[in-house]
Amino acid sequence: MAFDLDDTLAPSKSPVPEVTATALSELTAVVPVCVISGGSFEQFREQLLARLPTPATGWGGLHLMPTCGTRYYRRAAGAADWALVESRELDPARRRRAVHVVEETARELGLWEPEDRVTGARIEDRGSQVTFSALGQQAAIADKQAWDPDGARRTLLARHLAQRLPDLEVRVGGSTSVDLTERGVDKAYGVGRFAREVGADPREVLFVGDRLDPLGNDYPVLRLGVQARPVADHHETVQVLRELLQRLRGTSPGRA
């Protein structure tokens, strides 16, 4: 099982709701689970790990892949904290160029909002990924949702950036964001790495995400042949989690 985080397990940059966290913890005790998202590991700590009850079988069933799978974390039995297993960093020169081109292009397209509308970092250099967030990382959820409800602004920016930075992977991320990673190192890379780690064929993996459209950062997983379950938001994901637990436990909705 693999899940996106923002707008799939939780509202954008917000804590995973308790009901979702409980169901996800229960699922990791039954089947290996990967959470893969464009956010940093620090965001994973705040949004996911701080809310997640310790699974009955320990943390071995949970695999964390922040920054679109360019980093991979595990927590061994008895370990006090999560350890970095793998990282695919962009070299500093390419990151600096990406930051410059993102700002230049956003300004040209009229997508560079005035400072008084921005809360938190607008462009983040995450080492293995550069992320543009039009209203800043800490903007209110309602403001983010209102900024680009149909995705047209992010799609426009992503298309222009892909033309100007052909050596990078450019994908629409959260409700106001665009993610840039090394070409070929995306969520497909991460989910493939997860499948190898647990000894599964990628076609056996069920991926749940909200951005499976062609420019979305979940879309690359489809080339692996995974079973994909698109969701509209975290509310729908709760239903998916309940269905999965019922199926894996051999129960029916009436007996769950």
PDB file of N, CA and C in Angstrom, residues 81-130:
ATOM      1  N   ASP A  81      14.666   6.662  16.770  1.00  0.00           N
ATOM      2  CA  ASP A  81      14.208   7.628  15.771  1.00  0.00           C
ATOM      3  C   ASP A  81      14.297   7.019  14.376  1.00  0.00           C
ATOM      4  N   TRP A  82      13.805   7.768  13.417  1.00  0.00           N
ATOM      5  CA  TRP A  82      13.818   7.357  12.016  1.00  0.00           C
ATOM      6  C   TRP A  82      15.195   7.611  11.418  1.00  0.00           C
ATOM      7  N   ALA A  83      15.618   6.726  10.531  1.00  0.00           N
ATOM      8  CA  ALA A  83      16.942   6.836   9.911  1.00  0.00           C
ATOM      9  C   ALA A  83      16.813   6.987   8.402  1.00  0.00           C
ATOM     10  N   LEU A  84      17.656   7.828   7.834  1.00  0.00           N
ATOM     11  CA  LEU A  84      17.679   8.019   6.388  1.00  0.00           C
ATOM     12  C   LEU A  84      18.362   6.814   5.743  1.00  0.00           C
ATOM     13  N   VAL A  85      17.627   6.148   4.838  1.00  0.00           N
ATOM     14  CA  VAL A  85      18.145   4.970   4.142  1.00  0.00           C
ATOM     15  C   VAL A  85      18.776   5.370   2.811  1.00  0.00           C
ATOM     16  N   GLU A  86      18.145   6.309   2.124  1.00  0.00           N
ATOM     17  CA  GLU A  86      18.602   6.697   0.791  1.00  0.00           C
ATOM     18  C   GLU A  86      18.202   8.132   0.511  1.00  0.00           C
ATOM     19  N   SER A  87      19.032   8.837  -0.235  1.00  0.00           N
ATOM     20  CA  SER A  87      18.727  10.210  -0.622  1.00  0.00           C
ATOM     21  C   SER A  87      19.286  10.487  -2.014  1.00  0.00           C
ATOM     22  N   ARG A  88      18.489  11.094  -2.868  1.00  0.00           N
ATOM     23  CA  ARG A  88      18.919  11.466  -4.210  1.00  0.00           C
ATOM     24  C   ARG A  88      18.930  12.986  -4.308  1.00  0.00           C
ATOM     25  N   GLU A  89      20.064  13.579  -3.904  1.00  0.00           N
ATOM     26  CA  GLU A  89      20.184  15.031  -3.834  1.00  0.00           C
ATOM     27  C   GLU A  89      20.415  15.657  -5.206  1.00  0.00           C
ATOM     28  N   LEU A  90      19.902  16.853  -5.401  1.00  0.00           N
ATOM     29  CA  LEU A  90      20.260  17.681  -6.546  1.00  0.00           C
ATOM     30  C   LEU A  90      21.522  18.458  -6.168  1.00  0.00           C
ATOM     31  N   ASP A  91      22.444  18.626  -7.111  1.00  0.00           N
ATOM     32  CA  ASP A  91      23.653  19.373  -6.765  1.00  0.00           C
ATOM     33  C   ASP A  91      23.296  20.851  -6.571  1.00  0.00           C
ATOM     34  N   PRO A  92      24.062  21.568  -5.757  1.00  0.00           N
ATOM     35  CA  PRO A  92      23.736  22.958  -5.396  1.00  0.00           C
ATOM     36  C   PRO A  92      23.535  23.883  -6.588  1.00  0.00           C
ATOM     37  N   ALA A  93      24.341  23.736  -7.628  1.00  0.00           N
ATOM     38  CA  ALA A  93      24.225  24.628  -8.785  1.00  0.00           C
ATOM     39  C   ALA A  93      22.877  24.456  -9.473  1.00  0.00           C
ATOM     40  N   ARG A  94      22.419  23.232  -9.607  1.00  0.00           N
ATOM     41  CA  ARG A  94      21.127  22.990 -10.255  1.00  0.00           C
ATOM     42  C   ARG A  94      19.982  23.490  -9.378  1.00  0.00           C
ATOM     43  N   ARG A  95      20.135  23.373  -8.081  1.00  0.00           N
ATOM     44  CA  ARG A  95      19.090  23.871  -7.186  1.00  0.00           C
ATOM     45  C   ARG A  95      19.007  25.393  -7.266  1.00  0.00           C
ATOM     46  N   ARG A  96      20.176  26.063  -7.293  1.00  0.00           N
ATOM     47  CA  ARG A  96      20.177  27.525  -7.387  1.00  0.00           C
ATOM     48  C   ARG A  96      19.533  27.977  -8.691  1.00  0.00           C
ATOM     49  N   ARG A  97      19.857  27.290  -9.782  1.00  0.00           N
ATOM     50  CA  ARG A  97      19.258  27.652 -11.063  1.00  0.00           C
ATOM     51  C   ARG A  97      17.750  27.430 -11.031  1.00  0.00           C
ATOM     52  N   ALA A  98      17.316  26.327 -10.440  1.00  0.00           N
ATOM     53  CA  ALA A  98      15.882  26.039 -10.357  1.00  0.00           C
ATOM     54  C   ALA A  98      15.155  27.135  -9.579  1.00  0.00           C
ATOM     55  N   VAL A  99      15.719  27.534  -8.445  1.00  0.00           N
ATOM     56  CA  VAL A  99      15.103  28.593  -7.643  1.00  0.00           C
ATOM     57  C   VAL A  99      14.976  29.875  -8.456  1.00  0.00           C
ATOM     58  N   HIS A 100      16.034  30.240  -9.183  1.00  0.00           N
ATOM     59  CA  HIS A 100      16.022  31.454 -10.006  1.00  0.00           C
ATOM     60  C   HIS A 100      14.962  31.373 -11.101  1.00  0.00           C
ATOM     61  N   VAL A 101      14.920  30.252 -11.806  1.00  0.00           N
ATOM     62  CA  VAL A 101      13.982  30.111 -12.927  1.00  0.00           C
ATOM     63  C   VAL A 101      12.538  30.060 -12.427  1.00  0.00           C
ATOM     64  N   VAL A 102      12.311  29.423 -11.296  1.00  0.00           N
ATOM     65  CA  VAL A 102      10.954  29.374 -10.743  1.00  0.00           C
ATOM     66  C   VAL A 102      10.448  30.777 -10.440  1.00  0.00           C
ATOM     67  N   GLU A 103      11.252  31.578  -9.752  1.00  0.00           N
ATOM     68  CA  GLU A 103      10.809  32.939  -9.433  1.00  0.00           C
ATOM     69  C   GLU A 103      10.623  33.764 -10.709  1.00  0.00           C
ATOM     70  N   GLU A 104      11.567  33.704 -11.614  1.00  0.00           N
ATOM     71  CA  GLU A 104      11.492  34.462 -12.861  1.00  0.00           C
ATOM     72  C   GLU A 104      10.239  34.098 -13.644  1.00  0.00           C
ATOM     73  N   THR A 105       9.960  32.809 -13.761  1.00  0.00           N
ATOM     74  CA  THR A 105       8.812  32.345 -14.548  1.00  0.00           C
ATOM     75  C   THR A 105       7.492  32.710 -13.865  1.00  0.00           C
ATOM     76  N   ALA A 106       7.429  32.539 -12.543  1.00  0.00           N
ATOM     77  CA  ALA A 106       6.210  32.887 -11.810  1.00  0.00           C
ATOM     78  C   ALA A 106       5.907  34.374 -11.939  1.00  0.00           C
ATOM     79  N   ARG A 107       6.926  35.205 -11.910  1.00  0.00           N
ATOM     80  CA  ARG A 107       6.713  36.651 -12.081  1.00  0.00           C
ATOM     81  C   ARG A 107       6.207  36.953 -13.485  1.00  0.00           C
ATOM     82  N   GLU A 108       6.818  36.343 -14.490  1.00  0.00           N
ATOM     83  CA  GLU A 108       6.402  36.581 -15.878  1.00  0.00           C
ATOM     84  C   GLU A 108       4.950  36.181 -16.120  1.00  0.00           C
ATOM     85  N   LEU A 109       4.502  35.126 -15.452  1.00  0.00           N
ATOM     86  CA  LEU A 109       3.142  34.613 -15.658  1.00  0.00           C
ATOM     87  C   LEU A 109       2.116  35.273 -14.738  1.00  0.00           C
ATOM     88  N   GLY A 110       2.560  36.206 -13.914  1.00  0.00           N
ATOM     89  CA  GLY A 110       1.645  36.877 -12.989  1.00  0.00           C
ATOM     90  C   GLY A 110       1.230  36.011 -11.820  1.00  0.00           C
ATOM     91  N   LEU A 111       2.084  35.044 -11.459  1.00  0.00           N
ATOM     92  CA  LEU A 111       1.764  34.115 -10.373  1.00  0.00           C
ATOM     93  C   LEU A 111       2.585  34.386  -9.114  1.00  0.00           C
ATOM     94  N   TRP A 112       3.345  35.473  -9.120  1.00  0.00           N
ATOM     95  CA  TRP A 112       4.159  35.850  -7.966  1.00  0.00           C
ATOM     96  C   TRP A 112       3.336  36.828  -7.127  1.00  0.00           C
ATOM     97  N   GLU A 113       2.734  36.336  -6.077  1.00  0.00           N
ATOM     98  CA  GLU A 113       1.791  37.125  -5.281  1.00  0.00           C
ATOM     99  C   GLU A 113       2.510  38.191  -4.449  1.00  0.00           C
ATOM    100  N   PRO A 114       1.822  39.297  -4.131  1.00  0.00           N
ATOM    101  CA  PRO A 114       2.425  40.329  -3.270  1.00  0.00           C
ATOM    102  C   PRO A 114       2.817  39.749  -1.920  1.00  0.00           C
ATOM    103  N   GLU A 115       3.825  40.325  -1.312  1.00  0.00           N
ATOM    104  CA  GLU A 115       4.356  39.822  -0.043  1.00  0.00           C
ATOM    105  C   GLU A 115       3.290  39.721   1.041  1.00  0.00           C
ATOM    106  N   ASP A 116       2.335  40.660   1.046  1.00  0.00           N
ATOM    107  CA  ASP A 116       1.339  40.643   2.122  1.00  0.00           C
ATOM    108  C   ASP A 116       0.324  39.504   1.964  1.00  0.00           C
ATOM    109  N   ARG A 117       0.388  38.781   0.859  1.00  0.00           N
ATOM    110  CA  ARG A 117      -0.498  37.622   0.674  1.00  0.00           C
ATOM    111  C   ARG A 117       0.221  36.308   0.931  1.00  0.00           C
ATOM    112  N   VAL A 118       1.510  36.379   1.249  1.00  0.00           N
ATOM    113  CA  VAL A 118       2.331  35.169   1.382  1.00  0.00           C
ATOM    114  C   VAL A 118       2.677  34.927   2.850  1.00  0.00           C
ATOM    115  N   THR A 119       2.506  33.670   3.283  1.00  0.00           N
ATOM    116  CA  THR A 119       2.826  33.286   4.660  1.00  0.00           C
ATOM    117  C   THR A 119       3.778  32.098   4.631  1.00  0.00           C
ATOM    118  N   GLY A 120       4.997  32.305   5.115  1.00  0.00           N
ATOM    119  CA  GLY A 120       5.995  31.246   5.090  1.00  0.00           C
ATOM    120  C   GLY A 120       6.800  31.263   3.799  1.00  0.00           C
ATOM    121  N   ALA A 121       7.654  30.263   3.646  1.00  0.00           N
ATOM    122  CA  ALA A 121       8.546  30.204   2.486  1.00  0.00           C
ATOM    123  C   ALA A 121       7.766  30.003   1.197  1.00  0.00           C
ATOM    124  N   ARG A 122       8.106  30.807   0.190  1.00  0.00           N
ATOM    125  CA  ARG A 122       7.452  30.701  -1.118  1.00  0.00           C
ATOM    126  C   ARG A 122       8.193  29.696  -2.008  1.00  0.00           C
ATOM    127  N   ILE A 123       9.522  29.686  -1.940  1.00  0.00           N
ATOM    128  CA  ILE A 123      10.328  28.692  -2.656  1.00  0.00           C
ATOM    129  C   ILE A 123      11.216  27.998  -1.630  1.00  0.00           C
ATOM    130  N   GLU A 124      11.141  26.675  -1.569  1.00  0.00           N
ATOM    131  CA  GLU A 124      11.938  25.898  -0.628  1.00  0.00           C
ATOM    132  C   GLU A 124      12.960  25.044  -1.362  1.00  0.00           C
ATOM    133  N   ASP A 125      14.203  25.158  -0.939  1.00  0.00           N
ATOM    134  CA  ASP A 125      15.264  24.277  -1.422  1.00  0.00           C
ATOM    135  C   ASP A 125      15.371  23.141  -0.411  1.00  0.00           C
ATOM    136  N   ARG A 126      14.833  21.973  -0.777  1.00  0.00           N
ATOM    137  CA  ARG A 126      14.802  20.834   0.143  1.00  0.00           C
ATOM    138  C   ARG A 126      15.941  19.852  -0.118  1.00  0.00           C
ATOM    139  N   GLY A 127      16.960  20.294  -0.833  1.00  0.00           N
ATOM    140  CA  GLY A 127      18.114  19.448  -1.096  1.00  0.00           C
ATOM    141  C   GLY A 127      17.892  18.510  -2.266  1.00  0.00           C
ATOM    142  N   SER A 128      16.939  17.624  -2.134  1.00  0.00           N
ATOM    143  CA  SER A 128      16.624  16.690  -3.215  1.00  0.00           C
ATOM    144  C   SER A 128      15.441  17.173  -4.051  1.00  0.00           C
ATOM    145  N   GLN A 129      14.882  18.304  -3.671  1.00  0.00           N
ATOM    146  CA  GLN A 129      13.702  18.840  -4.370  1.00  0.00           C
ATOM    147  C   GLN A 129      13.594  20.343  -4.131  1.00  0.00           C
ATOM    148  N   VAL A 130      13.123  21.056  -5.148  1.00  0.00           N
ATOM    149  CA  VAL A 130      12.779  22.468  -5.010  1.00  0.00           C
ATOM    150  C   VAL A 130      11.274  22.582  -5.156  1.00  0.00           C
TER     151      VAL A 130
END
